[in-house]
Short mmCIF file of C-alpha atoms in Angstrom, two decimals:
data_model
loop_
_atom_site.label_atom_id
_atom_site.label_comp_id
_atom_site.label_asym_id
_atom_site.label_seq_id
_atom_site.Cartn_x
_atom_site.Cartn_y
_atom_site.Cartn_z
CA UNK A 266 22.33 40.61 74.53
CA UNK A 267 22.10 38.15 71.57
CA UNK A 268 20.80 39.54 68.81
CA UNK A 269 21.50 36.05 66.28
CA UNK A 270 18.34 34.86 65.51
CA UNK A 271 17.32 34.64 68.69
CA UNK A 272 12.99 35.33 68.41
CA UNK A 273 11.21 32.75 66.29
CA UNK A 274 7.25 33.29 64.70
CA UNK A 275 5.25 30.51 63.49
CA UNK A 276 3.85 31.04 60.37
CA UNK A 277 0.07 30.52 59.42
CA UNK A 278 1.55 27.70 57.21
CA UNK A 279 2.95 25.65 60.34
CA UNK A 280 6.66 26.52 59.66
CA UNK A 281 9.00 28.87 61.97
CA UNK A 282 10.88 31.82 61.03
CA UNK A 283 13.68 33.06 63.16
CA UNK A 284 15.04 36.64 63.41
CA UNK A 285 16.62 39.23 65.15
CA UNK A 286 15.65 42.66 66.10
CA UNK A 287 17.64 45.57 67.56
CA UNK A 288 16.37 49.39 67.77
CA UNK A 289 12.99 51.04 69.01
CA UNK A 290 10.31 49.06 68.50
CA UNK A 291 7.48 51.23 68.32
CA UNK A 292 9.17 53.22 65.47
CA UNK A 293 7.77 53.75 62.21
CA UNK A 294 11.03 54.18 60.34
CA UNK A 295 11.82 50.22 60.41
CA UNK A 296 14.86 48.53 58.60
CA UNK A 297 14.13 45.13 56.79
CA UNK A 298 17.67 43.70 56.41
CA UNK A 299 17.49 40.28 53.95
CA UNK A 300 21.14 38.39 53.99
CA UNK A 301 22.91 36.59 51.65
CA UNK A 302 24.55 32.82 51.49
CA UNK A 303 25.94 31.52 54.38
CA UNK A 304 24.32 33.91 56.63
CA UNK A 305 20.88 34.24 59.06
CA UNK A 306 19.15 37.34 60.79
CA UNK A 307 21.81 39.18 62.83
CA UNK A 308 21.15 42.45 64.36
CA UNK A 309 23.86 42.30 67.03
CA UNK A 310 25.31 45.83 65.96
CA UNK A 311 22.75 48.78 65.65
CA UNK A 312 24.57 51.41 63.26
CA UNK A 313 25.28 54.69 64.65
CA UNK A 314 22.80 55.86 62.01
CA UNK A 315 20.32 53.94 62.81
CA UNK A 316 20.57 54.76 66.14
CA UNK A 317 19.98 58.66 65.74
CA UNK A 318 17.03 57.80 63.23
CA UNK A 319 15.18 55.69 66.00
CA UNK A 320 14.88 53.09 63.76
CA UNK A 321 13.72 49.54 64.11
CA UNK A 322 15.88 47.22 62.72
CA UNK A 323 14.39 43.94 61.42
CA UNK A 324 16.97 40.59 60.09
CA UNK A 325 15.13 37.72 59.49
CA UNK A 326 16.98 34.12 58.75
CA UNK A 327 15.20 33.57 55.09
CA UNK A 328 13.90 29.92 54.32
CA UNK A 329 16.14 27.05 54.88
CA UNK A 330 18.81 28.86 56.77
CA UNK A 331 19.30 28.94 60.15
CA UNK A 332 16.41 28.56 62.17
CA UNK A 333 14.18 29.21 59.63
CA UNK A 334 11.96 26.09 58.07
CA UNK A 335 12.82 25.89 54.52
CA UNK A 336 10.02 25.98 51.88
CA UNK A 337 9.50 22.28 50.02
CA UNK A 338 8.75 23.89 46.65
CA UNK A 339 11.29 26.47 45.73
CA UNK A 340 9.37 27.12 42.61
CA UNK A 341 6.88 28.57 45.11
CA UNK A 342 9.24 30.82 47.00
CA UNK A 343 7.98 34.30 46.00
CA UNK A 344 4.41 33.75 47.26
CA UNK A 345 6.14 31.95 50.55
CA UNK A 346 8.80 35.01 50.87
CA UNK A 347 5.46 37.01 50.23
CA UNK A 348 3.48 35.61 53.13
CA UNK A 349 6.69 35.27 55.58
CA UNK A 350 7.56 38.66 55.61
CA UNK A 351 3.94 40.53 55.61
CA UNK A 352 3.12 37.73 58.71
CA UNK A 353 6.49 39.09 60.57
CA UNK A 354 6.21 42.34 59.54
CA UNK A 355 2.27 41.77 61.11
CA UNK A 356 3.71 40.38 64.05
CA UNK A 357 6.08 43.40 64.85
CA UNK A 358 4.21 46.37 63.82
CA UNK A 359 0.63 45.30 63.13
CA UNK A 360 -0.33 48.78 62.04
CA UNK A 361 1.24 49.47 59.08
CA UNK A 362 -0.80 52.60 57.73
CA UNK A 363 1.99 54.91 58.54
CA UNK A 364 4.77 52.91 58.34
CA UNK A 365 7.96 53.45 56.35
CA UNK A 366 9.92 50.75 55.69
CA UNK A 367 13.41 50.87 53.84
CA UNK A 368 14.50 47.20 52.28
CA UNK A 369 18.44 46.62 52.47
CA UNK A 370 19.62 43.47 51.13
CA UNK A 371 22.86 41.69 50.18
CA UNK A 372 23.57 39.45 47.50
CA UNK A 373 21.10 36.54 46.71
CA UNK A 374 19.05 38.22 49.91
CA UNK A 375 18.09 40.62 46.71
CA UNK A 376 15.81 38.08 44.96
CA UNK A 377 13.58 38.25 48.36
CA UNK A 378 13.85 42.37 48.38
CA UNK A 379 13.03 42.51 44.58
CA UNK A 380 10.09 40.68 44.81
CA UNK A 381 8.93 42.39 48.15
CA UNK A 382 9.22 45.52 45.96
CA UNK A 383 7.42 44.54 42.77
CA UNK A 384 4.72 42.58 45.02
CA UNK A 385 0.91 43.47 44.63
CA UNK A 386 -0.18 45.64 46.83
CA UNK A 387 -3.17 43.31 48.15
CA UNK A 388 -1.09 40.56 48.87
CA UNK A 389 1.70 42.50 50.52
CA UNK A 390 0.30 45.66 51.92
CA UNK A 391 3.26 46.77 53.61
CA UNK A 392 4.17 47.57 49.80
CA UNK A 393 2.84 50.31 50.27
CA UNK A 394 5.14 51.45 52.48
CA UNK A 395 8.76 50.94 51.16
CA UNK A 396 10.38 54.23 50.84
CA UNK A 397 13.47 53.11 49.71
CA UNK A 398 15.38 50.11 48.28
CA UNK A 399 18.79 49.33 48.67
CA UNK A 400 20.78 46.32 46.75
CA UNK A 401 23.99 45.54 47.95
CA UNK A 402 26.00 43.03 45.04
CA UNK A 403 23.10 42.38 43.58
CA UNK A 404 21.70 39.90 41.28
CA UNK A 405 18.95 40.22 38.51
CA UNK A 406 16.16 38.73 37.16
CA UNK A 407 17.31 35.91 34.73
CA UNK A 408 14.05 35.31 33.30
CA UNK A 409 14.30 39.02 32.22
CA UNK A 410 17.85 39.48 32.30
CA UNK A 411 19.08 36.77 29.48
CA UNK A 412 22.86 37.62 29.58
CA UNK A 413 23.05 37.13 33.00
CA UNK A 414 25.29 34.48 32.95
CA UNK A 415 27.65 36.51 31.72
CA UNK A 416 27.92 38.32 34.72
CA UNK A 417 28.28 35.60 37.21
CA UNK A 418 31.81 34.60 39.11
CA UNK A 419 32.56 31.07 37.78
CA UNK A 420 31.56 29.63 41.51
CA UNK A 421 28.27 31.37 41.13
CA UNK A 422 28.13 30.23 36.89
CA UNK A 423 27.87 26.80 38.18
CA UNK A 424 25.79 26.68 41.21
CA UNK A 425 23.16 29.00 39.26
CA UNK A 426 24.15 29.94 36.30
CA UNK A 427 23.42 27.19 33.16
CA UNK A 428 25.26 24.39 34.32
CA UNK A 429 22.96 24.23 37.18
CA UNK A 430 20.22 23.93 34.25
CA UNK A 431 21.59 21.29 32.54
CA UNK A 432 22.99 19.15 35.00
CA UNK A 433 20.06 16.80 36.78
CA UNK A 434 19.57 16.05 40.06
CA UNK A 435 20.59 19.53 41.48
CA UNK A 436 24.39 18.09 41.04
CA UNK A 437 26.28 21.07 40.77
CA UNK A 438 24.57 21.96 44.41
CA UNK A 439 25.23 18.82 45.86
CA UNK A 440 28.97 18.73 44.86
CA UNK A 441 29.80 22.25 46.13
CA UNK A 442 27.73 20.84 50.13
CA UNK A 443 29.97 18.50 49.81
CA UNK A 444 33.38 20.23 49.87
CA UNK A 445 31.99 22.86 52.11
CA UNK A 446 29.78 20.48 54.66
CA UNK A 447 33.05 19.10 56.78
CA UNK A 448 34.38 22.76 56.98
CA UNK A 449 31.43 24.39 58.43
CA UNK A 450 30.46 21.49 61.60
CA UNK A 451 32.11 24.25 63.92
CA UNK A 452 33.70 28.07 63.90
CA UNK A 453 37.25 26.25 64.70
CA UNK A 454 37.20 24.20 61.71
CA UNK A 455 36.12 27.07 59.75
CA UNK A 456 38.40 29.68 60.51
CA UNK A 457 41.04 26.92 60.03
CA UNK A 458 39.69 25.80 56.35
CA UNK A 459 39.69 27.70 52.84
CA UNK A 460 36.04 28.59 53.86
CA UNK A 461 37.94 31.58 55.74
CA UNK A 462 39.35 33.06 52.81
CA UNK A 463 35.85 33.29 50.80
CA UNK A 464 33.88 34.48 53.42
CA UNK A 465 36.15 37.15 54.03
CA UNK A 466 37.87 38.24 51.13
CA UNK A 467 41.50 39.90 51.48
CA UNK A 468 41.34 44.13 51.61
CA UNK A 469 43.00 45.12 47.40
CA UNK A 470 45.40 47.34 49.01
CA UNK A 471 47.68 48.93 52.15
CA UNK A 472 45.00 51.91 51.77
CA UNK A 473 41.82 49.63 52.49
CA UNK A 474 43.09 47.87 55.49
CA UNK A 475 44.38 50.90 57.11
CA UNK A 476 40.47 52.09 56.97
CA UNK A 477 39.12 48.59 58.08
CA UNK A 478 41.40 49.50 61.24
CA UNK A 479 40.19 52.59 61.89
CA UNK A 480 36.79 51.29 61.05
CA UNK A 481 37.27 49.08 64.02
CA UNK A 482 38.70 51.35 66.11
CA UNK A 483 35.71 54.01 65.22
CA UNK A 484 33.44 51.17 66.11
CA UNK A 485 34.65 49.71 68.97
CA UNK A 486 35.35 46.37 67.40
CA UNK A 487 38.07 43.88 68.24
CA UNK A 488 40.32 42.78 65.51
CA UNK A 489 39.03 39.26 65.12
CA UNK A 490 35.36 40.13 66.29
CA UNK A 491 34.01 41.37 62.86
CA UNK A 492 35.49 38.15 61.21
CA UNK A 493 34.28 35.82 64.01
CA UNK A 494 31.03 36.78 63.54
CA UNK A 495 30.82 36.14 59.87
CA UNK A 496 32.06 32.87 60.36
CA UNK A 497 29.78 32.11 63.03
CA UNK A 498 26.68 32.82 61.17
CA UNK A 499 27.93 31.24 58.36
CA UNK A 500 28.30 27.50 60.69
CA UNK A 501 24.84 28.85 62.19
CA UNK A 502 23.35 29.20 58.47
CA UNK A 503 23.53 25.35 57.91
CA UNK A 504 23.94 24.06 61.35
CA UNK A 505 19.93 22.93 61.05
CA UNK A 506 19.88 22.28 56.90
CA UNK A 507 21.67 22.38 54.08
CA UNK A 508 17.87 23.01 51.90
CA UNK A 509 18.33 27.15 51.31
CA UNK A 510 21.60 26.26 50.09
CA UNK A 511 20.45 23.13 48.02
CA UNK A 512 17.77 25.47 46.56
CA UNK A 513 19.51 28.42 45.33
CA UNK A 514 19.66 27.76 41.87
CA UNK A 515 15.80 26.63 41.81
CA UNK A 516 14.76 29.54 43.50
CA UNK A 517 17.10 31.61 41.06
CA UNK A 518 15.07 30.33 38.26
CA UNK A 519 11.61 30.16 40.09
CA UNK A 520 10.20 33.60 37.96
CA UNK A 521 10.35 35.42 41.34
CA UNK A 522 6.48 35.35 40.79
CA UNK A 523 6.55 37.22 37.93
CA UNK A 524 8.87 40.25 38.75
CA UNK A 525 10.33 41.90 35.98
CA UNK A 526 11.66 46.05 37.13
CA UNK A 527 11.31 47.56 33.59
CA UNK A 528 7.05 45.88 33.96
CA UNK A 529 6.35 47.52 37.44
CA UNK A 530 3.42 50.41 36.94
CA UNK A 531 4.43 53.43 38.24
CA UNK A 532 3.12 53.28 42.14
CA UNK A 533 5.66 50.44 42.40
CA UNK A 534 8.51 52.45 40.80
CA UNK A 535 7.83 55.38 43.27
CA UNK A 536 10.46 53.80 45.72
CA UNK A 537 13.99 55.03 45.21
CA UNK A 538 16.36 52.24 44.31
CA UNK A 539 19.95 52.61 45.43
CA UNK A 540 21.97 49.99 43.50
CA UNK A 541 25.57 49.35 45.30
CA UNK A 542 28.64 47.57 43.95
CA UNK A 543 31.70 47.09 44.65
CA UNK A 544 35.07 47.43 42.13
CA UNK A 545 37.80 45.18 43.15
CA UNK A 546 39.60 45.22 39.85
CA UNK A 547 38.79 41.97 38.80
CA UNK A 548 35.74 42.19 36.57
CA UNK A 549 33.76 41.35 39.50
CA UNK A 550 30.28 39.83 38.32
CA UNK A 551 27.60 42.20 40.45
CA UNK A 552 28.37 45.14 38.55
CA UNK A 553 27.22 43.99 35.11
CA UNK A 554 24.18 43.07 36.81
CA UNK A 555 24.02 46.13 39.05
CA UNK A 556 24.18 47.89 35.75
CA UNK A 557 21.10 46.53 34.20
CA UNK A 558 19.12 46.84 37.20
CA UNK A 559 19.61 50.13 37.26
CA UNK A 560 19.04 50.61 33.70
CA UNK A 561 15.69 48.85 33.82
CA UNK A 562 14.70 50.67 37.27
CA UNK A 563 12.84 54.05 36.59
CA UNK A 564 13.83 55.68 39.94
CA UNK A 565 17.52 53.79 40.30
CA UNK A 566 21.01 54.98 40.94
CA UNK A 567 24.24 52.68 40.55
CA UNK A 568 26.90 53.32 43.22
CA UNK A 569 30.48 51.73 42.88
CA UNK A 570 32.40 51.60 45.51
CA UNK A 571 36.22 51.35 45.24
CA UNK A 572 37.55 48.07 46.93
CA UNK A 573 36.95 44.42 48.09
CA UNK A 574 33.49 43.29 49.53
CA UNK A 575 35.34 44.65 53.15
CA UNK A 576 34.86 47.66 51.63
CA UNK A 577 31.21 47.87 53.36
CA UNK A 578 32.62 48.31 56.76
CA UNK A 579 33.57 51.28 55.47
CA UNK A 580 30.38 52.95 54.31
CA UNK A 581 28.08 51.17 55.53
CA UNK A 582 26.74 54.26 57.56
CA UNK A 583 26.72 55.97 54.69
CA UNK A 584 24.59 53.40 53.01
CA UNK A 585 21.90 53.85 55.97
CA UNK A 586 22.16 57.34 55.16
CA UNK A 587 21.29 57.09 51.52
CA UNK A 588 18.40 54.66 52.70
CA UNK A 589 16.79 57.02 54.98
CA UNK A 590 17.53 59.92 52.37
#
């Protein structure tokens, strides 16, 4: 079965959203999974967890990537994320009284799950029904956050941080499609390129890659298949358009309609938030942020996990765990 993107919904506004699905569908207990860069809805493996939970599993391909029709004015993307998600979630389980949903999301995917979470209720009903939160490397606010700069990889300091401000033209953006655009036009030429080496970062230690073995062996998963896959999706993420990679930094600095987690009223703060960062030894940039979050969050927790980004392989389950907990 291929579970890449491989369903598509038209939206009341005329554009198409792909995603993948994987799980019972009639559940209540359903899984919204928002990616980050250089990714789309994929929801090819069904964790073990998930599994004995019954869950639905939902992975959309979020505007401009993939499949999925960007949105023309990124200053407009948290009413569009808004209405994209509430017409899929609509679409798949149009009931939604008794619903429990549980948002995971991964890096910039946690601008879309932020706002989802801090979204009035009569514009996004299924609000209502978030029992949990999870942010995986996760980036705040900056129109609340004002050092967040600070906490930013130098890649990520210049696509979004204030370079991207000052420079016109979206140049930063443009320069960084450029190096990358030749090296993504296939999976060969990818795995073959320097993309390789940031999409999947080296394990820090002997210790690490042992347990990405036995992960793999645990898991049934070939040695290259994991990385395959991530390169894959990351040629499939701009195959169709380079415009949710051209908008980051607008939709970075787009107020995320308002959304601010220290302003939410207390209804909105009744959802758990499980914060989740990784410590690679190298100052990495999510856990300031991660940090804060937390810190402005009235029901958060802040887990730091020991390792490289890899490191998710091996707790991912336990992640789902912590969701549904």
């Amino acid at each position: 079965m291929i579970y890449v993107q491989d369903k598509r919904l038209l939206l009341p506004d005329g554009r198409t959203l792909a995603y993948a699905d994987n799980g019972n569908t009639s559940s209540l207990n359903v899984v919204l999974f928002l990616h980050g860069p250089f990714s789309v809805g994929d929801a090819s493996r069904l964790s073990l967890v998930l599994q004995s939970k019954m869950a639905h599993l939902v992975c959309p391909s979020l505007p401009g990537w993939g499949l999925s029709s960007p949105i023309e004015d990124p200053s407009q993307y948290a009413a569009s994320i808004v209405n994209d998600i509430r017409a899929l979630l609509y679409h798949l389980h149009p009931q939604h009284t008794n619903l429990k949903l549980h948002i995971c999301a991964h890096s910039f995917g946690c601008v879309a799950a932020q706002i989802l979470y801090g979204a009035p209720y009569d514009i996004f009903p299924y609000g209502r029904c978030i029992t949990g939160l999870a942010l995986l490397d996760p980036v705040s606010p900056p129109h609340c956050h004002k050092d967040y700069w600070k906490h930013l990889s130098w890649q990520n300091y210049f696509l979004t941080g204030p370079p991207s401000r000052l420079f016109p033209f979206n140049f930063t953006t443009i320069l960084a499609k450029y190096a990358l655009e030749n090296k993504l036009q296939s999976v060969d030429k990818a795995e073959n390129s320097i993309v390789r080496r940031n999409l999947l970062p080296m394990p820090t230690g002997a210790d690490e890659t042992e347990e990405i073995a036995q992960w793999k062996e645990q898991n049934a998963v070939s040695d290259a298949q994991y990385e395959r896959a991530v390169i894959r999706n990351a040629v499939y993420s701009v195959a169709l358009t380079w415009k949710g990679f051209l908008a980051l930094p607008q939709i970075y600095h787009s107020g995320w309609g308002g959304y601010c987690p220290d302003h939410l009223d207390e209804e909105h703060s009744r959802p758990l938030v499980s914060v989740i960062v990784y410590n690679d030894n190298s100052g990495h940039a999510y856990a300031g942020m991660g940090s804060w979050l937390v810190g402005k969050h009235k029901n958060a927790t802040l887990q730091v996990i020991e390792g490289s980004s890899l490191s998710w392989l091996l707790c991912l389950d336990n992640i789902w765990k912590n969701v549904f907990s």
